[in-house]
Coordinates of C-alpha atoms and ligand atoms in Angstrom, one line a residue:
M892 CA 117.0 78.6 81.2
T893 CA 117.1 82.4 81.1
A894 CA 117.0 84.5 84.3
K895 CA 113.6 85.8 85.4
S896 CA 113.1 89.4 84.4
P897 CA 112.7 91.9 87.3
L898 CA 109.6 93.0 85.5
S899 CA 107.9 89.7 86.2
G900 CA 104.7 90.3 88.1
R901 CA 104.9 94.1 87.8
N902 CA 102.0 96.2 86.6
I903 CA 102.9 98.5 83.7
V904 CA 100.8 101.2 82.1
L905 CA 101.9 101.6 78.5
G906 CA 100.8 105.0 77.2
I907 CA 100.8 105.3 73.4
T908 CA 100.5 108.7 71.7
G909 CA 99.9 109.7 68.1
G910 CA 103.2 109.4 66.4
I911 CA 104.4 107.2 63.6
A912 CA 106.7 105.3 66.1
A913 CA 103.4 103.9 67.6
Y914 CA 104.0 100.9 65.4
K915 CA 107.0 100.0 67.6
S916 CA 104.7 100.0 70.7
A917 CA 103.3 96.6 69.6
L918 CA 106.7 95.1 69.9
L919 CA 107.3 96.9 73.2
A920 CA 104.1 95.5 74.6
R921 CA 105.0 92.0 73.4
L922 CA 108.5 92.2 75.1
L923 CA 106.9 93.5 78.4
V924 CA 104.4 90.7 78.4
K925 CA 107.1 88.1 77.6
A926 CA 109.1 89.5 80.6
G927 CA 106.1 88.5 82.8
A928 CA 104.6 92.0 83.3
E929 CA 100.9 92.9 83.3
V930 CA 100.5 95.5 80.6
Q931 CA 97.6 98.0 80.4
V932 CA 97.6 100.1 77.3
I933 CA 96.2 103.6 77.4
M934 CA 96.0 105.3 73.9
T935 CA 95.5 109.0 73.2
P936 CA 92.7 109.5 70.7
S937 CA 95.2 110.3 67.9
A938 CA 97.3 107.2 68.7
R939 CA 94.4 105.1 67.3
E940 CA 95.1 106.6 63.8
F941 CA 98.6 105.0 63.9
I942 CA 97.9 101.6 65.5
T943 CA 94.7 99.8 66.3
P944 CA 93.5 99.1 69.8
L945 CA 92.7 95.5 68.6
T946 CA 96.4 94.9 68.0
M947 CA 97.3 96.2 71.4
S948 CA 94.6 94.4 73.3
T949 CA 95.4 91.1 71.6
L950 CA 99.1 91.4 72.6
T951 CA 98.4 92.4 76.2
G952 CA 95.2 90.4 76.9
R953 CA 93.5 93.5 78.3
P954 CA 91.1 95.9 76.6
V955 CA 92.8 99.1 75.6
I956 CA 91.6 102.3 77.3
T957 CA 91.3 105.6 75.4
E958 CA 88.2 107.4 76.8
F959 CA 87.2 108.2 80.3
F960 CA 84.2 105.8 79.9
T961 CA 83.0 103.3 77.3
A962 CA 80.2 105.0 75.3
N963 CA 77.9 102.1 74.8
T964 CA 78.0 100.6 78.3
G965 CA 78.7 103.8 80.3
E966 CA 81.5 102.0 82.1
W967 CA 83.8 104.5 83.8
H968 CA 87.6 104.0 83.7
S969 CA 89.1 105.2 86.9
H970 CA 92.4 107.0 86.1
V971 CA 93.0 107.0 89.9
D972 CA 92.7 103.2 90.2
L973 CA 94.9 102.8 87.1
G974 CA 97.5 105.2 88.3
L975 CA 97.7 103.4 91.7
W976 CA 97.7 100.0 90.1
A977 CA 100.8 100.7 88.0
H978 CA 104.3 100.0 89.3
F979 CA 105.7 101.6 86.2
F980 CA 104.2 104.1 83.8
V981 CA 105.8 104.4 80.4
V982 CA 104.8 106.6 77.6
A983 CA 106.2 105.4 74.3
P984 CA 106.1 107.0 71.9
A985 CA 105.7 110.4 73.6
T986 CA 104.8 113.2 71.2
A987 CA 105.8 116.8 71.8
C988 CA 102.1 117.5 72.5
T989 CA 101.8 114.8 75.2
I990 CA 105.2 115.8 76.7
A991 CA 103.9 119.4 77.0
K992 CA 100.7 118.3 78.5
M993 CA 102.5 116.1 81.1
A994 CA 104.9 119.0 81.9
T995 CA 102.0 121.4 82.5
G996 CA 99.3 119.1 83.8
V997 CA 96.9 119.6 80.9
A998 CA 94.8 116.5 81.8
D999 CA 92.4 116.5 78.9
N1000 CA 92.7 112.8 78.0
M1001 CA 92.8 109.5 79.9
L1002 CA 96.6 109.2 79.5
V1003 CA 97.6 112.5 81.1
T1004 CA 95.0 112.2 83.7
S1005 CA 96.3 108.8 84.8
Y1006 CA 99.8 110.2 84.7
L1007 CA 98.8 112.9 87.2
S1008 CA 97.2 110.2 89.4
T1009 CA 100.1 107.7 89.4
R1010 CA 102.7 107.2 92.1
A1011 CA 104.6 104.8 89.8
R1012 CA 108.0 105.5 88.4
V1013 CA 107.4 107.2 85.1
F1014 CA 109.4 106.8 81.8
V1015 CA 109.0 108.8 78.7
A1016 CA 110.4 107.8 75.3
P1017 CA 110.1 110.9 73.0
A1018 CA 109.7 110.5 69.3
M1019 CA 109.2 113.3 66.9
D1020 CA 110.8 115.2 64.0
L1021 CA 114.2 116.6 64.6
D1022 CA 113.1 120.3 64.6
M1023 CA 110.4 119.6 67.1
M1024 CA 112.8 117.6 69.2
A1025 CA 115.4 120.5 69.2
H1026 CA 112.7 123.2 69.8
P1027 CA 113.3 125.2 73.0
S1028 CA 109.8 124.4 74.0
T1029 CA 110.4 120.6 73.9
T1030 CA 113.7 121.0 75.6
R1031 CA 112.1 123.0 78.4
N1032 CA 109.2 120.6 78.8
L1033 CA 111.6 117.6 79.0
E1034 CA 113.6 119.5 81.6
T1035 CA 110.4 120.0 83.6
L1036 CA 109.6 116.3 83.5
R1037 CA 113.1 115.4 84.6
A1038 CA 112.8 117.7 87.5
D1039 CA 109.4 116.0 88.3
G1040 CA 111.3 112.7 88.6
V1041 CA 110.4 111.3 85.2
T1042 CA 113.1 109.3 83.5
I1043 CA 113.6 110.3 79.8
I1044 CA 114.6 107.5 77.6
E1045 CA 116.5 109.6 75.0
A1046 CA 115.5 109.5 71.3
A1047 CA 118.1 108.2 68.9
E1048 CA 119.6 109.9 65.8
G1049 CA 118.8 108.5 62.4
E1050 CA 116.4 108.7 59.5
L1051 CA 113.0 110.0 60.6
A1052 CA 109.5 109.5 59.1
S1053 CA 109.9 112.9 57.3
H1054 CA 113.1 111.4 55.6
L1055 CA 115.1 114.1 57.4
C1056 CA 118.0 112.8 59.4
G1057 CA 118.6 113.8 63.0
K1058 CA 117.6 113.1 66.6
G1059 CA 114.0 112.1 67.1
R1060 CA 113.7 108.3 66.6
M1061 CA 112.1 106.6 69.5
A1062 CA 114.5 104.4 71.5
E1063 CA 114.2 100.7 70.4
P1064 CA 111.7 98.6 72.3
A1065 CA 114.5 96.4 73.7
E1066 CA 116.2 99.5 75.1
I1067 CA 113.0 100.7 76.8
V1068 CA 112.6 97.3 78.3
A1069 CA 116.2 97.4 79.5
A1070 CA 115.6 100.8 81.2
L1071 CA 112.5 99.5 83.0
E1072 CA 114.4 96.3 84.0
A1073 CA 117.2 98.4 85.5
A1074 CA 114.7 100.4 87.5
A1075 CA 112.9 97.3 88.6
A1076 CA 116.0 95.4 89.7
P1077 CA 116.4 96.0 93.4
E1078 CA 119.2 98.4 94.3
T1079 CA 121.4 96.9 96.9
T1080 CA 123.6 99.8 97.8
L1081 CA 122.2 99.8 101.3
A1082 CA 121.8 96.1 101.7
G1083 CA 122.8 95.0 105.2
H1084 CA 122.3 98.5 106.6
H1085 CA 119.9 99.6 109.3
V1086 CA 118.4 103.1 108.7
L1087 CA 116.6 104.9 111.4
I1088 CA 114.3 107.7 110.3
T1089 CA 112.1 110.1 112.3
A1090 CA 109.2 111.6 110.4
G1091 CA 106.1 113.7 110.7
P1092 CA 105.1 116.1 113.5
T1093 CA 104.9 115.4 117.2
V1094 CA 101.7 116.1 119.0
E1095 CA 101.9 117.5 122.6
R1096 CA 98.7 117.1 124.6
I1097 CA 97.2 120.0 126.5
D1098 CA 94.2 118.1 127.8
P1099 CA 92.2 115.0 126.4
V1100 CA 91.0 116.9 123.4
R1101 CA 93.6 119.6 122.6
F1102 CA 97.2 119.6 121.5
I1103 CA 100.1 121.6 120.1
S1104 CA 101.6 120.5 116.8
N1105 CA 102.7 121.8 113.5
F1106 CA 101.9 121.4 109.7
S1107 CA 104.4 118.6 109.0
T1108 CA 102.8 115.8 106.8
G1109 CA 105.7 113.4 107.0
K1110 CA 105.9 113.1 103.2
M1111 CA 109.7 113.7 103.0
G1112 CA 110.5 111.2 105.8
Y1113 CA 108.2 108.5 104.3
A1114 CA 109.7 109.1 100.8
I1115 CA 113.2 108.6 102.3
A1116 CA 112.1 105.4 104.1
E1117 CA 110.7 103.9 100.9
E1118 CA 113.9 104.8 98.9
A1119 CA 116.2 103.4 101.6
A1120 CA 114.1 100.2 101.8
A1121 CA 114.1 99.9 98.0
R1122 CA 118.0 100.1 98.2
G1123 CA 118.0 97.1 100.4
A1124 CA 118.1 98.7 103.9
R1125 CA 116.2 97.6 106.9
V1126 CA 114.3 100.7 108.0
T1127 CA 112.9 101.7 111.4
L1128 CA 110.6 104.6 110.8
V1129 CA 109.6 106.4 114.0
S1130 CA 106.6 108.4 113.0
G1131 CA 104.5 111.0 114.6
P1132 CA 100.8 111.1 113.7
V1133 CA 100.4 111.3 109.9
A1134 CA 98.0 110.2 107.2
L1135 CA 100.6 108.1 105.3
H1136 CA 101.3 104.4 105.2
A1137 CA 104.7 102.8 104.5
S1138 CA 104.4 100.2 101.8
H1139 CA 107.8 98.5 101.6
P1140 CA 107.9 95.3 103.7
A1141 CA 111.4 96.2 105.0
I1142 CA 110.1 99.3 106.8
S1143 CA 108.9 98.8 110.4
V1144 CA 107.0 101.8 111.6
V1145 CA 107.0 102.8 115.3
H1146 CA 104.0 105.1 115.9
V1147 CA 104.6 107.8 118.5
E1148 CA 102.8 110.9 119.5
S1149 CA 104.9 113.2 121.6
A1150 CA 108.6 114.3 121.3
R1151 CA 109.4 112.4 124.5
E1152 CA 107.9 109.2 122.9
M1153 CA 109.8 109.9 119.7
L1154 CA 113.1 110.3 121.6
E1155 CA 112.6 107.1 123.5
A1156 CA 111.8 105.1 120.3
A1157 CA 114.8 106.7 118.4
Q1158 CA 117.2 106.0 121.3
K1159 CA 116.1 102.4 121.4
A1160 CA 116.8 101.9 117.6
F1161 CA 119.9 104.1 117.4
P1162 CA 122.6 101.8 118.8
D1163 CA 122.0 99.3 116.1
A1164 CA 121.5 101.9 113.3
D1165 CA 124.2 102.7 110.7
I1166 CA 122.4 105.8 109.4
A1167 CA 119.9 108.0 111.3
I1168 CA 117.9 110.6 109.3
M1169 CA 116.0 113.1 111.4
T1170 CA 113.2 114.5 109.2
A1171 CA 110.7 114.9 112.0
A1172 CA 109.3 118.4 112.8
V1173 CA 109.5 117.9 116.5
A1174 CA 107.4 120.4 118.5
D1175 CA 109.8 122.7 120.3
Y1176 CA 107.6 123.0 123.4
A1177 CA 105.1 120.8 125.3
P1178 CA 102.7 121.8 128.1
A1179 CA 104.4 121.3 131.4
T1180 CA 101.4 119.3 132.6
V1181 CA 98.7 117.5 130.7
E1182 CA 95.3 118.2 132.2
Q1183 CA 93.3 115.0 133.0
H1184 CA 90.0 116.7 132.2
K1185 CA 89.0 119.0 129.4
I1186 CA 89.8 122.6 130.2
K1187 CA 86.4 124.4 130.4
R1188 CA 86.2 128.0 129.1
E1189 CA 83.5 128.8 131.7
H1190 CA 85.8 127.7 134.6
T1191 CA 89.0 129.0 133.2
P1192 CA 88.4 132.4 131.4
D1193 CA 92.1 133.3 131.6
C1194 CA 93.9 130.1 130.5
R1195 CA 97.7 130.3 130.6
L1196 CA 99.7 127.4 129.2
H1197 CA 103.0 126.7 130.8
L1198 CA 105.3 125.2 128.2
T1199 CA 108.6 123.6 128.6
A1200 CA 111.2 122.9 125.9
N1201 CA 111.2 119.4 124.4
P1202 CA 114.3 117.3 124.2
D1203 CA 116.3 117.7 121.0
I1204 CA 116.3 114.2 119.5
A1205 CA 118.9 114.9 116.9
A1206 CA 121.3 116.5 119.4
T1207 CA 120.8 113.6 121.9
L1208 CA 121.6 111.0 119.2
G1209 CA 124.5 113.2 118.0
A1210 CA 126.0 113.2 121.5
A1211 CA 125.7 109.4 121.7
K1212 CA 127.0 108.8 118.1
R1213 CA 129.8 106.3 117.7
H1214 CA 132.4 106.0 115.0
G1215 CA 130.9 104.7 111.8
Q1216 CA 127.4 106.0 112.4
L1217 CA 126.0 108.7 110.1
L1218 CA 123.6 111.3 111.5
V1219 CA 121.6 113.4 109.2
G1220 CA 119.4 116.4 110.1
F1221 CA 117.1 118.8 108.3
A1222 CA 116.9 122.6 108.5
L1223 CA 113.8 124.4 107.5
E1224 CA 114.9 128.0 107.5
T1225 CA 113.3 131.4 106.7
D1226 CA 116.3 133.7 107.0
N1227 CA 120.1 133.6 107.3
E1228 CA 119.6 130.1 106.0
E1229 CA 123.0 128.8 105.2
Q1230 CA 124.7 130.0 108.4
N1231 CA 121.8 128.7 110.5
A1232 CA 122.0 125.3 108.8
R1233 CA 125.7 125.0 109.2
D1234 CA 125.5 126.1 112.9
K1235 CA 122.8 123.4 113.5
M1236 CA 125.0 120.7 111.9
Q1237 CA 127.8 121.6 114.3
R1238 CA 125.7 122.0 117.4
K1239 CA 123.9 118.7 116.9
N1240 CA 127.0 116.8 115.8
L1241 CA 125.5 115.9 112.4
D1242 CA 127.5 114.6 109.4
L1243 CA 125.2 116.1 106.9
I1244 CA 122.3 118.6 106.9
V1245 CA 119.6 119.0 104.3
M1246 CA 118.4 122.6 104.1
N1247 CA 115.1 123.7 102.6
S1248 CA 114.0 127.3 102.6
L1249 CA 110.4 128.4 103.2
Q1250 CA 111.3 131.2 100.8
D1251 CA 111.3 128.7 98.0
A1252 CA 107.9 128.0 96.4
G1253 CA 107.2 124.3 96.4
A1254 CA 109.6 123.5 99.3
G1255 CA 108.7 122.7 102.9
F1256 CA 105.6 121.4 104.7
G1257 CA 102.8 119.6 102.8
T1258 CA 104.1 120.0 99.3
D1259 CA 104.8 117.1 97.0
T1260 CA 108.0 118.8 95.9
N1261 CA 111.1 120.0 97.6
K1262 CA 114.2 122.1 96.8
I1263 CA 117.2 121.3 98.9
T1264 CA 120.8 122.3 99.5
V1265 CA 122.9 119.7 101.2
F1266 CA 125.9 120.7 103.5
R1267 CA 128.3 118.0 104.6
A1268 CA 130.5 118.3 107.7
D1269 CA 133.5 117.8 105.4
G1270 CA 132.7 121.1 103.7
H1271 CA 131.1 119.7 100.6
T1272 CA 127.9 121.5 99.4
S1273 CA 125.4 120.5 96.8
R1274 CA 122.5 122.6 95.5
Y1275 CA 119.5 120.9 93.9
H1276 CA 116.6 122.3 91.9
L1277 CA 112.9 121.7 92.7
K1278 CA 112.0 118.1 92.4
S1279 CA 109.4 115.6 93.6
K1280 CA 109.9 114.4 97.1
A1281 CA 110.6 110.9 95.8
A1282 CA 113.4 112.3 93.6
V1283 CA 114.7 114.4 96.5
A1284 CA 114.8 111.2 98.6
A1285 CA 117.0 109.6 96.1
D1286 CA 119.4 112.6 96.0
I1287 CA 119.6 112.6 99.8
L1288 CA 120.4 108.9 100.0
N1289 CA 123.0 109.3 97.2
E1290 CA 124.6 112.1 99.3
I1291 CA 124.6 109.9 102.4
E1292 CA 126.1 107.0 100.5
Q1293 CA 128.9 109.3 99.2
C1294 CA 129.5 110.6 102.7
A1295 CA 129.7 107.1 104.1
H1296 CA 132.2 106.1 101.4
S1297 CA 134.4 109.1 102.0
Q1298 CA 134.4 108.3 105.8
A1299 CA 135.2 104.7 105.3
Ligands
C5P2598 O1 116.7 123.0 115.7 P1 115.8 122.6 114.6 O2 114.4 122.2 115.0 O3 115.7 123.6 113.4 O4 116.6 121.4 113.9 C1 116.0 120.6 112.9 C2 116.6 119.3 112.9 O5 116.7 118.7 114.2 C3 115.7 118.3 112.2 O6 116.6 117.3 111.7 C4 114.8 117.8 113.3 O7 114.3 116.5 113.0 C5 115.8 117.7 114.5 N1 115.1 117.9 115.8 C6 115.0 116.9 116.7 N2 114.5 117.2 117.9 C7 114.0 118.4 118.2 C8 114.1 119.4 117.3 C9 114.7 119.2 116.1 O8 115.4 115.8 116.4 N3 113.5 118.6 119.4

């Protein structure tokens, strides 16, 4: 009996675009279905000139979607639902046109619109003529997709539909399935490890209806928690109030409100943790006293808040750190960035600090992207370009794993 494919039970959107290699998508769909995946095909309008929706719907057991709605019934196809349903989103073949649209967000068809809605891991298998493939525009667009966290399954060299020879043949369906299977197989690099993560803002009450906080959304911390859990770790996520949910079953979320509550929860989990990653934007100050009743403007025309400094959670854990524990901090800087980040690493006894600058567009609070530089206590520095927060989470965990190996 052959082993069960890691794609078994996974939902896959298979996007097909208008290139001659579309005939190979039938075999790809067949292999994915054989692996036990649920396959939903989305075709661009021009893909239908190359392969029929009937072929694809017969192979997958699901009606093929091309338009935003079915003309005769008026049935609306929700690109948002489809995007969220998918565990994997693969575009094969991907033409230069669709690659350009994906890179720039030109959502004028069901496929690109669903791509923009998906949170799934995305794969693109380009197929085109050799000169289109080598064109600086295609190179640039593929680079953009890579930076967005998309995995490019490289085209092969060989004879092309034009009878010219060169790079541009779509990867073979079996290769595409292998790439998806490798991604679906659980990474076990953090198996047996306990990772503590703080995330989101803290909220410091002034009175029953008012508080002091900041703009942190928790996206970076939650992305790291998902990535660590996907790598086999048990994760304790101490989270301030955010609008996010952790989806991996290995993540247990401890909901807290204030910096003091966050410190207490972090201190409780820390002794058993191998790695602690402090992504939370902890409020620096809290009101010295919390009013029991709502402060009334009429009664208090001149309202002065007395604030006291909050405890530094990272520094507290840093002081308690034992041999073998790795402590990671973040530094969101606006000026004299590198020096401030390095000083912070030393002051808080961190092993590694992830710096993002508010001067970089797309980095910092609320964005779906981040641009980081990682400084390690051993002097090693890595600079990364702008990427999705999911891709940044993977980079950070790779850095942490390297750091752990070098300390072992
Ligand atoms: O000193 P600064 O706030 O810039 O340090 C940022 C790093 O320290 C982050 O990793 C943050 O999560 C952590 N921190 C903390 N407790 C505080 C302040 C910051 O854990 N009170």
